[in-house]
Amino acid sequence: MEDTDSKQNERHVVRADPEIADLIPDFLEMRQEDVKTILDALEKNDFKTIHILAHSMKGSGGGYGFDRISVIGNFLEDAAENKDPEECLRVVNVLANYLANVKVIY
Amino acid sequence: MKILLVDDSETARVLLERFLIQAGYTDLEKVDSAAEAFDKLGMNGPSAPVPKMDMIMLDVVMPEMDGIEACQRIKAVESLRDIPIIMVTGKTDDESLQRAFDMGAIDYITKPLNKVELLARVRSALKLKQEMDDRKEATRKLEAANHQLQLLSLLDGLTGIANRRNFDETLDKEWRRGLRDGHPLSLILGDIDCFKAYNDNYGHQAGDECLKLVAQTIAGMVKRPGDLAARYGGEEFVVVLPETGMKNAALLAEELREKVESRNLPHAFSKVSEVVTLSLGVASALPSRECTPANLIEAADQALYQAKHSGRNRVGASPEKIE
């Protein structure tokens, strides 16, 4: 995954599927919650919780229109399986950055 | 059509529900675990009857019990076996898929969900379920109709042996066969002695039971393929014996008489005996163009009459040679 500094603030643009548009704000909010939960879990080395959340976002991201979240979830899931705290941190930061920068067009 | 959604992730459930509702599948049940799914399916012991599900969408990766095991458990229940199960999974490796199919899943959908694929597979599974239900219903109706038809057309309602119509057709058939083959055809006509008195004194219900017993006794002794024991009328029975001549027919008639008598069914009001007995008339014919089945029946009837008027509980053999 290449995410250099110059790309960090690149805005990802997602066109909302009108049929599920109303579900998107909640979805993104839940993912924000996930970031907090994952950081907490990292402090306790609770890789199980991270794995569950990662798996969930991997499975749902694309369905809501956020393929990137599915990809992130995939990497995070692997990192949690490998009990790799540095990698987990790196990926959750990618997620946080993405959520901060993504623009949804309704 | 009622669909059960099983997924531990609320995010996933919400999306799946949305896609389904928009496609018109509004009758949904959502649960977040296999345990809850079993509840909804009525698998956890007897309780109030549960609504029937037409399809189950089962997430594979779940804490506690995974979808594969849940699928296996559901399929193990006879009454739930026909519900199509679609696995929803992020794991698309061959081994996982193979396991899912081995456990009885009918299809799978990958996560993240692709709406078009999802709806295509759901539609397909529900169509299959509908067709299965229709076929089961049609089969049930057919079997019921067949059963009805059998009862009405060939069997006597009370005794369960061949009815009069059956006898008429069989006699006709065997007569024509006798014409072709040149073999003799015999008839035994039997009548329960003093049956009216039996009915009047013991009641109609007992009378019916008596008829059933006698019918069973006679039918039980008419075993060769091609032979037919039928209820001819009220308390009259008839036996058709193709390829049989007078001697053997008379022997069988005597066996029938003896067997009925030995059932020892009490008949205190019989003028003949203390038990139920039969009078029988036997006649034999060599089918030809010069005679008809009616001649044969007439002859047997005459022989029966003779038996009745010679003391009953005996076999009368027709002296006529019908040919």
XYZ file of C-alpha atoms in Angstrom:
429
model
C 0.000 0.000 0.000
C 1.570 3.219 -1.074
C 0.514 6.191 0.875
C 3.161 8.850 0.707
C 2.823 12.206 2.432
C 1.801 13.904 -0.766
C -1.106 11.618 -1.150
C -2.254 11.846 2.408
C -4.599 14.719 1.817
C -5.827 13.593 -1.524
C -9.561 13.636 -1.494
C -11.222 10.394 -2.294
C -14.498 10.965 -4.001
C -17.335 8.529 -3.723
C -20.608 8.766 -5.502
C -23.379 7.596 -3.241
C -25.758 4.983 -4.546
C -29.071 6.827 -4.219
C -30.772 3.662 -2.967
C -28.592 3.512 0.136
C -27.587 7.179 0.455
C -29.383 7.571 3.764
C -27.353 4.761 5.281
C -24.001 6.317 4.500
C -23.653 8.931 7.247
C -24.260 6.270 9.900
C -21.850 3.926 8.180
C -19.050 6.472 8.179
C -19.773 7.443 11.742
C -19.525 3.799 12.808
C -16.144 3.571 11.079
C -14.994 6.628 13.044
C -16.054 4.784 16.173
C -14.112 1.794 14.922
C -10.928 3.903 14.753
C -11.319 4.803 18.424
C -12.145 1.263 19.421
C -9.169 -0.106 17.508
C -6.750 2.361 19.088
C -8.071 1.401 22.524
C -7.710 -2.246 21.696
C -4.140 -1.709 20.522
C -3.219 -0.324 23.914
C -4.409 -3.546 25.480
C -2.967 -5.749 22.714
C -6.517 -6.935 22.088
C -6.036 -8.216 18.555
C -9.244 -10.184 18.657
C -11.414 -7.073 18.755
C -9.355 -5.497 15.987
C -9.792 -8.618 13.895
C -13.559 -8.619 14.289
C -13.881 -4.965 13.347
C -11.455 -5.322 10.474
C -13.319 -8.305 9.122
C -16.590 -6.472 9.321
C -15.367 -3.416 7.496
C -13.662 -5.592 4.925
C -16.963 -7.259 4.218
C -19.156 -4.216 4.154
C -17.067 -1.329 2.832
C -17.522 -2.045 -0.848
C -21.215 -2.696 -0.446
C -21.747 0.826 0.833
C -19.675 2.194 -2.024
C -16.341 2.437 -0.199
C -14.077 -0.083 -1.852
C -11.108 1.467 -0.141
C -12.554 0.660 3.251
C -12.817 -2.977 2.217
C -9.171 -2.929 1.187
C -8.159 -1.271 4.433
C -10.187 -3.829 6.344
C -8.338 -6.599 4.534
C -4.917 -5.297 5.532
C -6.045 -4.621 9.062
C -7.432 -8.106 9.387
C -4.096 -9.591 8.330
C -2.234 -7.327 10.720
C -4.473 -8.388 13.595
C -4.055 -12.033 12.686
C -0.318 -11.599 12.767
C -0.610 -9.723 16.067
C 1.512 -6.959 14.560
C 0.921 -3.749 16.534
C 2.963 -1.500 14.260
C 1.163 -2.606 11.160
C -2.210 -2.299 12.894
C -1.339 1.252 13.850
C -0.204 2.105 10.388
C -3.365 0.803 8.778
C -5.769 2.336 11.270
C -4.076 5.651 10.564
C -4.721 5.139 6.874
C -8.344 4.544 7.753
C -8.539 7.664 9.923
C -6.980 9.695 7.158
C -9.342 8.294 4.584
C -12.396 9.021 6.697
C -11.202 12.565 7.235
C -10.690 13.163 3.551
C -13.354 11.225 1.753
C -15.970 13.255 -0.028
C -19.344 11.736 -0.714
C -21.412 13.065 -3.568
C -25.095 12.477 -3.072
C -41.611 -14.930 0.799
C -40.003 -14.803 4.209
C -36.232 -14.455 4.427
C -34.059 -14.940 7.502
C -30.844 -12.891 7.635
C -28.083 -14.070 9.926
C -25.020 -11.858 10.419
C -23.212 -10.683 13.531
C -22.300 -7.349 11.973
C -25.049 -4.767 12.160
C -23.475 -2.806 9.347
C -23.752 -5.863 7.142
C -27.330 -6.617 8.191
C -28.485 -3.076 7.525
C -27.118 -3.079 4.000
C -28.413 -6.511 3.128
C -31.829 -5.606 4.450
C -31.857 -2.439 2.409
C -30.994 -4.178 -0.842
C -33.635 -6.834 -0.256
C -36.406 -4.459 0.761
C -35.803 -2.301 -2.257
C -36.059 -5.316 -4.481
C -39.433 -6.070 -2.986
C -38.488 -8.656 -0.400
C -40.049 -6.946 2.557
C -40.758 -9.896 4.795
C -37.431 -10.203 6.589
C -36.190 -11.453 9.941
C -32.783 -10.274 11.128
C -30.723 -11.988 13.781
C -27.137 -11.555 14.871
C -26.131 -15.108 15.700
C -26.651 -18.741 14.881
C -28.280 -19.249 18.283
C -30.894 -16.609 17.568
C -31.422 -18.074 14.121
C -32.180 -21.467 15.687
C -34.738 -19.729 17.881
C -36.454 -18.153 14.932
C -36.515 -21.517 13.205
C -38.051 -23.231 16.192
C -35.100 -25.515 16.668
C -34.782 -25.040 20.384
C -37.406 -27.395 21.677
C -41.182 -27.284 21.510
C -42.765 -23.886 21.894
C -45.183 -21.747 19.947
C -45.155 -22.669 16.261
C -42.838 -20.453 14.253
C -43.555 -18.854 10.879
C -42.004 -20.755 8.004
C -38.945 -19.332 6.341
C -38.574 -19.515 2.580
C -34.874 -18.775 2.536
C -31.927 -18.175 4.861
C -28.948 -15.931 4.220
C -26.147 -17.020 6.482
C -22.938 -15.165 7.202
C -19.994 -17.516 7.481
C -17.609 -15.817 9.891
C -19.419 -15.292 13.158
C -18.199 -15.505 16.742
C -19.402 -18.522 18.736
C -20.882 -20.624 15.952
C -19.863 -20.061 12.342
C -22.229 -20.196 9.407
C -20.982 -23.511 8.108
C -21.847 -25.295 11.328
C -25.131 -23.420 11.590
C -25.972 -24.564 8.083
C -25.199 -28.152 8.980
C -27.384 -27.986 12.074
C -30.299 -26.503 10.198
C -30.109 -29.060 7.411
C -30.183 -31.818 10.006
C -33.760 -30.906 10.891
C -36.232 -32.747 8.670
C -38.813 -29.988 8.579
C -36.230 -27.343 7.677
C -34.253 -29.331 5.163
C -35.878 -27.833 2.102
C -35.237 -24.197 2.986
C -32.581 -22.886 0.573
C -29.543 -21.504 2.367
C -27.249 -18.950 0.767
C -23.916 -18.421 2.489
C -22.651 -14.859 2.619
C -18.912 -14.860 2.857
C -15.685 -12.994 2.339
C -13.878 -16.303 2.061
C -13.917 -17.499 -1.490
C -11.188 -20.084 -1.333
C -12.205 -23.448 -2.735
C -12.015 -25.230 0.572
C -14.435 -22.879 2.296
C -16.843 -22.976 -0.580
C -16.627 -26.745 -0.771
C -17.411 -27.002 2.926
C -20.386 -24.704 2.521
C -21.797 -26.816 -0.302
C -21.051 -30.031 1.566
C -23.127 -28.729 4.453
C -26.043 -28.189 2.143
C -25.821 -24.546 1.114
C -27.366 -24.011 -2.249
C -25.328 -20.976 -3.254
C -22.990 -18.332 -1.904
C -22.597 -14.578 -2.192
C -19.328 -12.820 -1.650
C -18.720 -9.825 0.535
C -18.571 -6.944 -0.043
C -22.023 -7.263 -1.502
C -22.664 -6.634 -5.127
C -26.301 -5.692 -5.389
C -26.909 -7.148 -8.833
C -25.349 -10.491 -7.985
C -27.097 -10.617 -4.648
C -30.527 -10.080 -6.100
C -29.948 -12.524 -8.931
C -29.044 -15.294 -6.523
C -31.834 -14.497 -4.112
C -34.343 -14.555 -6.916
C -32.956 -17.822 -8.167
C -33.104 -19.477 -4.765
C -36.632 -18.276 -4.066
C -37.776 -19.428 -7.464
C -36.374 -22.835 -6.724
C -38.129 -22.916 -3.358
C -41.398 -21.888 -4.952
C -41.098 -24.588 -7.564
C -40.318 -27.181 -4.924
C -43.318 -26.114 -2.884
C -45.535 -26.191 -5.961
C -44.298 -29.625 -6.899
C -44.840 -30.956 -3.402
C -48.369 -29.594 -3.414
C -49.088 -31.017 -6.838
C -47.743 -34.406 -5.796
C -49.854 -34.378 -2.678
C -52.955 -33.535 -4.640
C -52.173 -36.177 -7.209
C -51.680 -38.824 -4.595
C -54.915 -37.882 -2.888
C -56.792 -37.940 -6.168
C -55.273 -41.257 -7.110
C -56.217 -42.688 -3.802
C -59.762 -41.423 -4.211
C -59.957 -42.813 -7.686
C -58.748 -46.172 -6.576
C -61.242 -46.329 -3.831
C -64.109 -45.288 -5.993
C -63.386 -47.278 -9.042
C -61.930 -50.583 -8.016
C -62.341 -51.199 -4.358
C -65.328 -51.826 -2.186
C -65.468 -49.066 0.388
C -66.345 -51.243 3.358
C -64.292 -54.372 2.903
C -61.401 -53.031 0.890
C -61.530 -55.900 -1.591
C -62.422 -55.578 -5.256
C -65.847 -54.101 -5.920
C -68.622 -55.198 -8.256
C -67.454 -53.063 -11.106
C -63.999 -54.484 -10.768
C -65.465 -57.975 -10.903
C -67.559 -57.174 -13.984
C -64.557 -55.864 -15.839
C -62.337 -58.704 -14.741
C -64.845 -61.360 -15.722
C -65.196 -59.757 -19.099
C -61.464 -59.595 -19.571
C -60.862 -63.166 -18.475
C -63.723 -64.409 -20.622
C -62.164 -62.866 -23.691
C -58.822 -64.274 -22.751
C -60.429 -67.658 -22.300
C -61.854 -67.278 -25.783
C -58.397 -66.709 -27.178
C -56.525 -69.300 -25.139
C -59.159 -71.966 -25.035
C -58.853 -72.352 -21.261
C -61.786 -72.866 -18.918
C -62.977 -70.148 -16.589
C -64.655 -70.792 -13.241
C -66.752 -68.776 -10.848
C -67.533 -69.226 -7.164
C -70.482 -67.312 -5.795
C -70.681 -67.184 -2.002
C -73.363 -65.899 0.319
C -73.264 -65.533 4.098
C -75.900 -67.734 5.700
C -78.687 -65.969 7.630
C -76.943 -62.655 7.349
C -80.153 -60.709 7.767
C -80.669 -62.302 11.136
C -77.086 -61.447 12.056
C -77.619 -57.815 11.165
C -81.002 -57.558 12.823
C -79.801 -59.025 16.090
C -76.216 -57.914 16.426
C -76.657 -54.537 14.762
C -75.342 -53.039 11.567
C -71.926 -52.210 12.913
C -71.374 -55.828 13.859
C -72.801 -56.773 10.486
C -70.211 -54.599 8.776
C -67.415 -56.142 10.797
C -68.685 -59.583 9.855
C -68.627 -58.644 6.164
C -65.103 -57.346 6.498
C -63.914 -60.492 8.195
C -65.491 -62.794 5.628
C -64.129 -60.648 2.801
C -60.648 -60.778 4.240
C -60.882 -64.502 4.750
C -61.940 -65.121 1.170
C -59.466 -62.664 -0.334
C -56.714 -64.172 1.773
C -57.248 -67.513 0.125
C -57.430 -66.220 -3.422
C -53.779 -65.734 -4.010
C -52.858 -66.742 -7.545
C -52.171 -63.813 -9.847
C -55.142 -63.509 -12.170
C -57.632 -64.784 -9.604
C -59.943 -62.188 -8.146
C -62.078 -62.103 -5.005
C -64.737 -59.418 -5.061
C -67.767 -58.238 -3.195
C -70.665 -59.021 -5.451
C -73.405 -57.348 -3.422
C -74.727 -57.002 0.141
C -73.529 -60.235 1.693
C -72.507 -61.914 -1.537
C -68.965 -62.560 -2.680
C -67.602 -63.861 -5.932
C -64.321 -65.374 -7.019
C -63.092 -65.405 -10.606
C -60.741 -68.255 -11.439
C -59.194 -68.031 -14.903
C -57.624 -71.155 -16.389
C -59.409 -73.245 -13.815
C -61.802 -76.100 -14.324
C -64.697 -77.304 -12.221
C -62.732 -79.765 -10.141
C -60.193 -77.277 -8.801
C -62.780 -74.536 -8.446
C -64.945 -76.799 -6.330
C -61.967 -77.714 -4.199
C -61.222 -74.064 -3.532
C -64.879 -73.373 -2.790
C -64.851 -76.077 -0.147
C -61.656 -74.615 1.324
C -63.349 -71.232 1.510
C -66.376 -72.656 3.230
C -64.222 -74.488 5.695
C -62.006 -71.509 6.403
C -64.928 -69.162 7.098
C -66.505 -71.681 9.392
C -63.258 -72.139 11.274
C -63.076 -68.411 12.008
C -65.666 -69.242 14.644
C -67.444 -65.939 14.438
C -70.404 -66.466 16.748
C -73.842 -66.378 15.150
C -76.434 -67.369 17.685
C -79.236 -66.557 15.280
C -78.152 -68.742 12.393
C -80.425 -71.580 11.456
C -77.412 -73.549 10.360
C -74.682 -73.314 12.898
C -73.472 -71.461 15.978
C -70.951 -69.616 13.866
C -71.000 -67.632 10.629
C -71.021 -69.882 7.589
C -71.072 -69.546 3.810
C -73.107 -71.201 1.135
C -71.304 -71.387 -2.184
C -72.145 -72.138 -5.784
C -69.524 -73.120 -8.328
C -69.765 -73.082 -12.094
C -67.290 -73.529 -14.874
C -67.294 -72.614 -18.552
C -65.204 -72.996 -21.653
C -65.655 -69.584 -23.240
C -66.982 -69.730 -26.769
C -69.072 -67.704 -29.123
C -72.096 -69.724 -28.186
C -72.175 -68.578 -24.590
C -71.576 -65.488 -22.508
C -70.263 -64.572 -19.056
C -73.877 -64.066 -18.025
C -74.446 -67.764 -18.567
C -71.615 -68.523 -16.189
C -72.936 -66.209 -13.502
C -76.403 -67.685 -13.921
C -75.061 -71.178 -13.487
C -73.107 -70.269 -10.375
C -76.188 -68.548 -9.011
C -78.240 -71.652 -9.562
C -75.643 -73.746 -7.824
C -75.680 -71.359 -4.895
C -79.435 -71.603 -4.737
C -79.125 -75.341 -4.578
C -76.620 -75.095 -1.739
C -78.927 -72.793 0.195
C -81.847 -75.091 -0.196
C -79.969 -78.218 0.702
C -79.098 -77.001 4.160
C -76.617 -74.164 3.693
C -72.980 -74.148 4.839
C -72.039 -76.177 1.830
C -70.798 -75.995 -1.731
C -73.093 -76.529 -4.674
C -71.501 -77.461 -7.994
C -73.293 -76.608 -11.189
C -74.019 -79.645 -13.317
C -74.178 -77.546 -16.459
C -71.458 -77.678 -18.978
C -71.235 -74.197 -20.357
C -69.444 -73.962 -23.632
